[in-house]
mmCIF file with all atom_site columns, C-alpha atoms and ligand atoms in Angstrom:
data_model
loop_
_atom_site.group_PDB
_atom_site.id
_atom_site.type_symbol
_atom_site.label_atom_id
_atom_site.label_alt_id
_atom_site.label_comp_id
_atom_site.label_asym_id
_atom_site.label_entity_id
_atom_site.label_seq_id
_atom_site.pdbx_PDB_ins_code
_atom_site.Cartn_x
_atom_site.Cartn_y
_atom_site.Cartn_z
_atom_site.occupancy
_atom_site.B_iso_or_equiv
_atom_site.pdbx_formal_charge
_atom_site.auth_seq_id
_atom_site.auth_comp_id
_atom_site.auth_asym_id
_atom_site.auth_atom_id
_atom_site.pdbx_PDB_model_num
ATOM   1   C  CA  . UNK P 1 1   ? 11.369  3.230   -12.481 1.00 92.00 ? 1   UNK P CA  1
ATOM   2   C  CA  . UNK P 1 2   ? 9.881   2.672   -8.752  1.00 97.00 ? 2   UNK P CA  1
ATOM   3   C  CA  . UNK P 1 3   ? 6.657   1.021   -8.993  1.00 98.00 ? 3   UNK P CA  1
ATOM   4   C  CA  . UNK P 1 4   ? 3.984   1.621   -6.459  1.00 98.00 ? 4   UNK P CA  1
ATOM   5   C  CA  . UNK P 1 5   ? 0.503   -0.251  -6.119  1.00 98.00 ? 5   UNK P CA  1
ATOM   6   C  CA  . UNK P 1 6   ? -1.788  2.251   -4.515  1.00 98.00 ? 6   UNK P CA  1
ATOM   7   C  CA  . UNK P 1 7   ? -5.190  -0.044  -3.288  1.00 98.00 ? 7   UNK P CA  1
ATOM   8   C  CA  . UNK P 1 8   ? -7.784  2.560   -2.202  1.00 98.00 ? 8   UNK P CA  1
ATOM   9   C  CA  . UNK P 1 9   ? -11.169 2.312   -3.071  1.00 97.00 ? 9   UNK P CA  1
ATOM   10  C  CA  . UNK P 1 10  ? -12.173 6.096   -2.516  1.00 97.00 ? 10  UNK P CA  1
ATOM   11  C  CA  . UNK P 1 11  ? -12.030 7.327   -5.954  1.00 98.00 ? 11  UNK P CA  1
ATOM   12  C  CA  . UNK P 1 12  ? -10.859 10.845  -4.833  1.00 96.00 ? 12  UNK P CA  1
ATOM   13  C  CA  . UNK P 1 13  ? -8.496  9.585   -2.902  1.00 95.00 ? 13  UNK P CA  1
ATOM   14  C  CA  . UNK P 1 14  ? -7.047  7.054   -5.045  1.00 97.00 ? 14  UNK P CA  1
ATOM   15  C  CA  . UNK P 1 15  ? -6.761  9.849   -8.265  1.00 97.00 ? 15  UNK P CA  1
ATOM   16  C  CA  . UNK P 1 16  ? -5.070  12.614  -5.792  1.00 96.00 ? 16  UNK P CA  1
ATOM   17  C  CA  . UNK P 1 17  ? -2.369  10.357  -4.528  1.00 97.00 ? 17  UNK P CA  1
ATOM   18  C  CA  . UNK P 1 18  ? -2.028  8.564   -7.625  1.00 98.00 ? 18  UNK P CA  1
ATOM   19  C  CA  . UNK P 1 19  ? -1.268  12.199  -9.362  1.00 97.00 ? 19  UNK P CA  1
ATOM   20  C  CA  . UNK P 1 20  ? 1.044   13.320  -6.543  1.00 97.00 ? 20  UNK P CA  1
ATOM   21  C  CA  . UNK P 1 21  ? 3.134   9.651   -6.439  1.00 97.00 ? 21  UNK P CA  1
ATOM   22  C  CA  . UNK P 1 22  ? 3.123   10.057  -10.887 1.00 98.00 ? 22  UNK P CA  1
ATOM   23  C  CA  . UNK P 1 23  ? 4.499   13.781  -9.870  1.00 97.00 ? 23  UNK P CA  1
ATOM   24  C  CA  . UNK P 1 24  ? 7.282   12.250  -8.128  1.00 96.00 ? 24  UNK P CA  1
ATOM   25  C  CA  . UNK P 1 25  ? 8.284   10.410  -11.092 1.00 97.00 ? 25  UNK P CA  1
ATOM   26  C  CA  . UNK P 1 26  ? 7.228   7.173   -9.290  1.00 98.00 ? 26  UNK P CA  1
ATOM   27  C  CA  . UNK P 1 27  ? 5.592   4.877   -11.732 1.00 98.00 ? 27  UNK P CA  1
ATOM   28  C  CA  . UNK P 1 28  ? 1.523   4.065   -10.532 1.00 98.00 ? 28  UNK P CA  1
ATOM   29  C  CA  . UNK P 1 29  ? -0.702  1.305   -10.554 1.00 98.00 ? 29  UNK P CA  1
ATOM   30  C  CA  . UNK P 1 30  ? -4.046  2.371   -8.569  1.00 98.00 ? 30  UNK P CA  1
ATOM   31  C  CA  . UNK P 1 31  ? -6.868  -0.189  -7.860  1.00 98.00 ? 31  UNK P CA  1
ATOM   32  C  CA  . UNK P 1 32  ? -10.118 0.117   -5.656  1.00 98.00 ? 32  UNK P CA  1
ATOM   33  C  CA  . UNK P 1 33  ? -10.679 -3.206  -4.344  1.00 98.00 ? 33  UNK P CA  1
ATOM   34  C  CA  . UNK P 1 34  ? -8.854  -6.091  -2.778  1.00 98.00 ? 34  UNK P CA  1
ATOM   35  C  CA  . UNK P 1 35  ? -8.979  -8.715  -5.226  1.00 98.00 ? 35  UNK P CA  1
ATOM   36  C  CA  . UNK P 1 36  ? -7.752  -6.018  -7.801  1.00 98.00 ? 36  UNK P CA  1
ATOM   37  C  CA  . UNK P 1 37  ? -4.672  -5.068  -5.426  1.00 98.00 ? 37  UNK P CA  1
ATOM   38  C  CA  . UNK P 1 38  ? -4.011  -8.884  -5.129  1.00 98.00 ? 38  UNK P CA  1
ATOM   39  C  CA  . UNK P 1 39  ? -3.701  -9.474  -9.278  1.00 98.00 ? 39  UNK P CA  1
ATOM   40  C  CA  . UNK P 1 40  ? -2.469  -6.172  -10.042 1.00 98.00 ? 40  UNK P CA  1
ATOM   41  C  CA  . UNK P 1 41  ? 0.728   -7.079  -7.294  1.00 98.00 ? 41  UNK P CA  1
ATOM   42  C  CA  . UNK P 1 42  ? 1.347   -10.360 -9.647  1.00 97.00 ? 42  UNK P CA  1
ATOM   43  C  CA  . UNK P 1 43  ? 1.383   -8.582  -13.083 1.00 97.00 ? 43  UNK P CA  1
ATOM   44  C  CA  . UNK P 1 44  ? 2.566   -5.037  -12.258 1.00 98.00 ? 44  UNK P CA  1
ATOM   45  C  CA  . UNK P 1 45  ? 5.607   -6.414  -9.736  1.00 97.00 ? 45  UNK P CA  1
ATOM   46  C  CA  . UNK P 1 46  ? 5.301   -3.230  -7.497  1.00 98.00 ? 46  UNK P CA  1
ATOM   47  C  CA  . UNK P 1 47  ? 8.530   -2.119  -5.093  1.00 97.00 ? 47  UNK P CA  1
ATOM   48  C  CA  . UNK P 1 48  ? 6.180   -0.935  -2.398  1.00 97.00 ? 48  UNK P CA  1
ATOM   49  C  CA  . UNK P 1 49  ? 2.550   -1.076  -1.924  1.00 98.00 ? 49  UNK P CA  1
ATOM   50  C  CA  . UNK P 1 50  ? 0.034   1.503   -0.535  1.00 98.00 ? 50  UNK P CA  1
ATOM   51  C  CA  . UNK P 1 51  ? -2.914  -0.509  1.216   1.00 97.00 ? 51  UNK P CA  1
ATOM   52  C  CA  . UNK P 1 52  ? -6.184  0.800   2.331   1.00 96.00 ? 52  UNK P CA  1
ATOM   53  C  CA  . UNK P 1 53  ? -7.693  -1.506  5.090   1.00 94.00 ? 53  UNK P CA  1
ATOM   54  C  CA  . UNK P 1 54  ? -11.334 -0.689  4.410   1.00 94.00 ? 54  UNK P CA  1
ATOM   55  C  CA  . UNK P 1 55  ? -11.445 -1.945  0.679   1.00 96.00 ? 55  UNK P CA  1
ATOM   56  C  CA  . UNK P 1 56  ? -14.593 -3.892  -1.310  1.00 98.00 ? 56  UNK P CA  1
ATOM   57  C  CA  . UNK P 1 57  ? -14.443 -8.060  -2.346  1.00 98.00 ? 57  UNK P CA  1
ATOM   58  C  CA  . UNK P 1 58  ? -11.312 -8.604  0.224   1.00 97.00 ? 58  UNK P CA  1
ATOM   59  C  CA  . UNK P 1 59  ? -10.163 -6.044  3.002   1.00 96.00 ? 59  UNK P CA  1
ATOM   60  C  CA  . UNK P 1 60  ? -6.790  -4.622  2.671   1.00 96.00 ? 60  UNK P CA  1
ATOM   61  C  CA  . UNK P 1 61  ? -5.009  -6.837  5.402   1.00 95.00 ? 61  UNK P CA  1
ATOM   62  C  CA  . UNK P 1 62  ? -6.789  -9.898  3.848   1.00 97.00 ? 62  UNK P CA  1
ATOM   63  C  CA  . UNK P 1 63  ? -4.847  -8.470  0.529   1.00 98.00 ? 63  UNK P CA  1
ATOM   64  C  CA  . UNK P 1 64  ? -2.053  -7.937  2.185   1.00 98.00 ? 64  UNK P CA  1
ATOM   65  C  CA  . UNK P 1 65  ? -1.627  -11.294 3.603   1.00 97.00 ? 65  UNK P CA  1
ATOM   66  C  CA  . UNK P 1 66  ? -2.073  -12.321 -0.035  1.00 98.00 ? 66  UNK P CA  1
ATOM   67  C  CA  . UNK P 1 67  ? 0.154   -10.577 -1.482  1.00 98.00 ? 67  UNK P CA  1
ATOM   68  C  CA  . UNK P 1 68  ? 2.881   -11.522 0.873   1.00 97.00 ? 68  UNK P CA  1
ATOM   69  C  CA  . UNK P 1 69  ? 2.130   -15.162 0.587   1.00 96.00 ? 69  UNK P CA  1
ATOM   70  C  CA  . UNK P 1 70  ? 3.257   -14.890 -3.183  1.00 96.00 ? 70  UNK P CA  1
ATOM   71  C  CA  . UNK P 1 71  ? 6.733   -16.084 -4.186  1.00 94.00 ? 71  UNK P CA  1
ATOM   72  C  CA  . UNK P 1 72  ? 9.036   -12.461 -4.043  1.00 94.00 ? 72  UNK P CA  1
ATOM   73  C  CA  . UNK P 1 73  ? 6.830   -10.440 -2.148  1.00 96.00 ? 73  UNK P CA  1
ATOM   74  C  CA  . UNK P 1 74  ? 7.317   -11.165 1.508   1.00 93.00 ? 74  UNK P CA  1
ATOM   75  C  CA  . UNK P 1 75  ? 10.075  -8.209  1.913   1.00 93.00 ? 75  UNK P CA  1
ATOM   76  C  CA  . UNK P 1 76  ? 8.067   -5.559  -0.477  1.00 96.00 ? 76  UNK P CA  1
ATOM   77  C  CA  . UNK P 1 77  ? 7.177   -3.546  1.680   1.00 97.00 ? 77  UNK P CA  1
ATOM   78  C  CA  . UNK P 1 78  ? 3.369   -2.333  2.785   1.00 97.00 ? 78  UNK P CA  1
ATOM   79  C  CA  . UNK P 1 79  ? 1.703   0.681   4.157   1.00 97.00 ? 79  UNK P CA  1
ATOM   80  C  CA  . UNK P 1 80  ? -1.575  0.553   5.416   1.00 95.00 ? 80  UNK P CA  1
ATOM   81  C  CA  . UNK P 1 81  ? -4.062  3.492   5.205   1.00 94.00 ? 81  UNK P CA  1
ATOM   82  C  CA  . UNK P 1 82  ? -6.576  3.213   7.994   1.00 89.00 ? 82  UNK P CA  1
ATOM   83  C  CA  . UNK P 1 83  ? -9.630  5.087   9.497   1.00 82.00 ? 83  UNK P CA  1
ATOM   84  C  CA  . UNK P 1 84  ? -9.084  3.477   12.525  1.00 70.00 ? 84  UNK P CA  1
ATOM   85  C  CA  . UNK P 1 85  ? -5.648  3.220   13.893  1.00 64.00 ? 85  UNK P CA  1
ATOM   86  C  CA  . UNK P 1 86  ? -5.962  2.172   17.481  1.00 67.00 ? 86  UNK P CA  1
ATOM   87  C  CA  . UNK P 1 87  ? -2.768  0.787   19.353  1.00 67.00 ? 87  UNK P CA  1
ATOM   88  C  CA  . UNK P 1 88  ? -4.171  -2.468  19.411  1.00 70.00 ? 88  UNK P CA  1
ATOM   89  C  CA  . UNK P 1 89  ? -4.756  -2.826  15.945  1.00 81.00 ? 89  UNK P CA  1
ATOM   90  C  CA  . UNK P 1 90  ? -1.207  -2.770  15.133  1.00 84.00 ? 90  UNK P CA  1
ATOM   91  C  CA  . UNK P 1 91  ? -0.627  -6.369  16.080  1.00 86.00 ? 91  UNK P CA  1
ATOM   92  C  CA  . UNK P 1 92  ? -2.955  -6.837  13.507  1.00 89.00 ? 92  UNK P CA  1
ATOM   93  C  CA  . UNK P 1 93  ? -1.741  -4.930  11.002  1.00 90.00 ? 93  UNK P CA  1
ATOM   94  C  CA  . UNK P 1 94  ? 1.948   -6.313  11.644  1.00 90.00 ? 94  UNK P CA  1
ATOM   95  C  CA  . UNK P 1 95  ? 0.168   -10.642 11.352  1.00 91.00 ? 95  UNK P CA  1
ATOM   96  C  CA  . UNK P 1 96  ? -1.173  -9.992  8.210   1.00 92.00 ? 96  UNK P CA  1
ATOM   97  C  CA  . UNK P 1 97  ? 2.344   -8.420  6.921   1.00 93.00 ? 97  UNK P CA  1
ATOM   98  C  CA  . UNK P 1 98  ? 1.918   -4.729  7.191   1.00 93.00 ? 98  UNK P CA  1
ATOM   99  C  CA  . UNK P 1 99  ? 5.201   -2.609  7.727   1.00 93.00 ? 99  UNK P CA  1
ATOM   100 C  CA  . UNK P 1 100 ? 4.016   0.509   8.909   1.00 91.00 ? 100 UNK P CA  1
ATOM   101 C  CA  . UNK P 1 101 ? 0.513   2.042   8.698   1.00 91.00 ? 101 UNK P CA  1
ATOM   102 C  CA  . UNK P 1 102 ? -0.578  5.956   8.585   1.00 93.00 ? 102 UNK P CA  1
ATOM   103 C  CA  . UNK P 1 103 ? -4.225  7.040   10.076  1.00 90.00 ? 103 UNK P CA  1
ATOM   104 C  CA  . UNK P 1 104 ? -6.483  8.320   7.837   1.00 89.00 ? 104 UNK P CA  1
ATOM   105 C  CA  . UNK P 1 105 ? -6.843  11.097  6.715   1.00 88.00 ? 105 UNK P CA  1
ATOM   106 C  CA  . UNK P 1 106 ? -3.371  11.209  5.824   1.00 92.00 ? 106 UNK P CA  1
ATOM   107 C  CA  . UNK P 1 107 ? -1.969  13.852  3.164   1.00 94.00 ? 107 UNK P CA  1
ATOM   108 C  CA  . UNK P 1 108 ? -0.651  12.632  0.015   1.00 94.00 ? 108 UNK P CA  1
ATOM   109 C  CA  . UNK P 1 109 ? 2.594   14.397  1.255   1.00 95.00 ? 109 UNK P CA  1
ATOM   110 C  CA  . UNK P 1 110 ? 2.757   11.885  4.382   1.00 96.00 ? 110 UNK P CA  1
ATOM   111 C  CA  . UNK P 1 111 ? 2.413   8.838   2.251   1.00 97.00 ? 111 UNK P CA  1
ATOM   112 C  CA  . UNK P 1 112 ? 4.824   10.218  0.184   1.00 96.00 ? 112 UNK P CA  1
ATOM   113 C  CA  . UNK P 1 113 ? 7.162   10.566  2.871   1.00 96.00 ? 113 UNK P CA  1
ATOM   114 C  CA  . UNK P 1 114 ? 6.972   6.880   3.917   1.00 96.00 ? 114 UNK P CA  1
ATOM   115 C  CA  . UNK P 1 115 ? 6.794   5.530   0.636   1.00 96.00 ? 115 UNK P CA  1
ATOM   116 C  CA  . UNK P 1 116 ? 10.576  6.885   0.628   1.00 96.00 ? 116 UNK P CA  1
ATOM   117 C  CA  . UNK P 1 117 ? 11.652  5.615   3.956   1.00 95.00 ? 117 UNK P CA  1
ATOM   118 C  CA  . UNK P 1 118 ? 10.376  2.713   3.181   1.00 94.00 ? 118 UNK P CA  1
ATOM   119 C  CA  . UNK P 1 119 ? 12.213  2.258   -0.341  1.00 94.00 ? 119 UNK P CA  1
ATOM   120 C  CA  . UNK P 1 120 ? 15.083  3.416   1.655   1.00 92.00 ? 120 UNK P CA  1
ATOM   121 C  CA  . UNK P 1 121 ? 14.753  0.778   4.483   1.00 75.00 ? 121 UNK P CA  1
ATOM   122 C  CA  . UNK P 1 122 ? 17.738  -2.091  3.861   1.00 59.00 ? 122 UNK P CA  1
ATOM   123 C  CA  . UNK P 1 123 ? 15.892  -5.542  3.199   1.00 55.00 ? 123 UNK P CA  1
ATOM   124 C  CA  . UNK P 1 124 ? 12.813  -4.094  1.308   1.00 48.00 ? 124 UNK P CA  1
ATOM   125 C  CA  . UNK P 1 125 ? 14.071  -5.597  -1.626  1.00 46.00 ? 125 UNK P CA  1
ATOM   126 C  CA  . UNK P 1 126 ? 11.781  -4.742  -5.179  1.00 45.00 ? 126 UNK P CA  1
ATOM   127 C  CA  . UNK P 1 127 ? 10.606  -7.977  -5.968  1.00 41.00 ? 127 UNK P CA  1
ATOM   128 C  CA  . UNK P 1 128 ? 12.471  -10.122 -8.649  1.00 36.00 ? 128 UNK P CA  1
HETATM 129 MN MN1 . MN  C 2 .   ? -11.577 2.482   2.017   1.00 73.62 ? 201 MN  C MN1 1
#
């Protein structure tokens, strides 16, 4: 079963897409903070990773860089969730290991959608 993390710390939020990704038949882990994302990526082994970039304890590209530091995880692949998507930010969201990112609001249906293209991309390998 295709695991995702899901790190959003808007309880709402977190439940809908959580429900729709389940739906899907994808297997869920949902946190709402950075330090959570960053242990629940070591135990629960996820094949892709949903990131919010606002989160509490450590932001979500501070968890992302993290996470990717960790033996097997540098080619799981990560999509940010962010308020504030300018151009420029997307250097910054690339450093700290991001593959893509989607501006918030975005509808569980968009994630969705990347979270399969993304699965689908050659070289994002599930980790070991
Ligand atoms: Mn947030």
């Amino acid at each position: 079963m295709t695991k995702v993390l899901i790190a959003e710390d808007n309880a709402d939020s977190r439940e809908i897409l959580s429900f729709e990704l389940e739906a899907e038949g994808y297997d869920v882990c949902a946190v709402g903070d950075g330090l959570s994302a960053i242990e629940a990526a070591a135990s629960f082994r996820p094949d892709v990773i949903v990131m919010d970039i606002s989160l509490p304890t450590v932001d979500g590209l501070e968890a992302t860089k993290r996470i990717k530091a960790q033996p097997g995880f540098a080619k799981v692949p990560v999509l940010a969730l962010t308020a504030h998507a300018m151009t420029e930010d997307e250097a910054r969201f690339r450093a700290a290991g991001c593959d893509c990112y989607l501006a918030k609001p975005a509808s569980p249906e968009a994630v969705l959608n990347v979270v399969r293209r993304l699965l689908a991309t050659p070289g994002a390998s599930p980790a070991p």
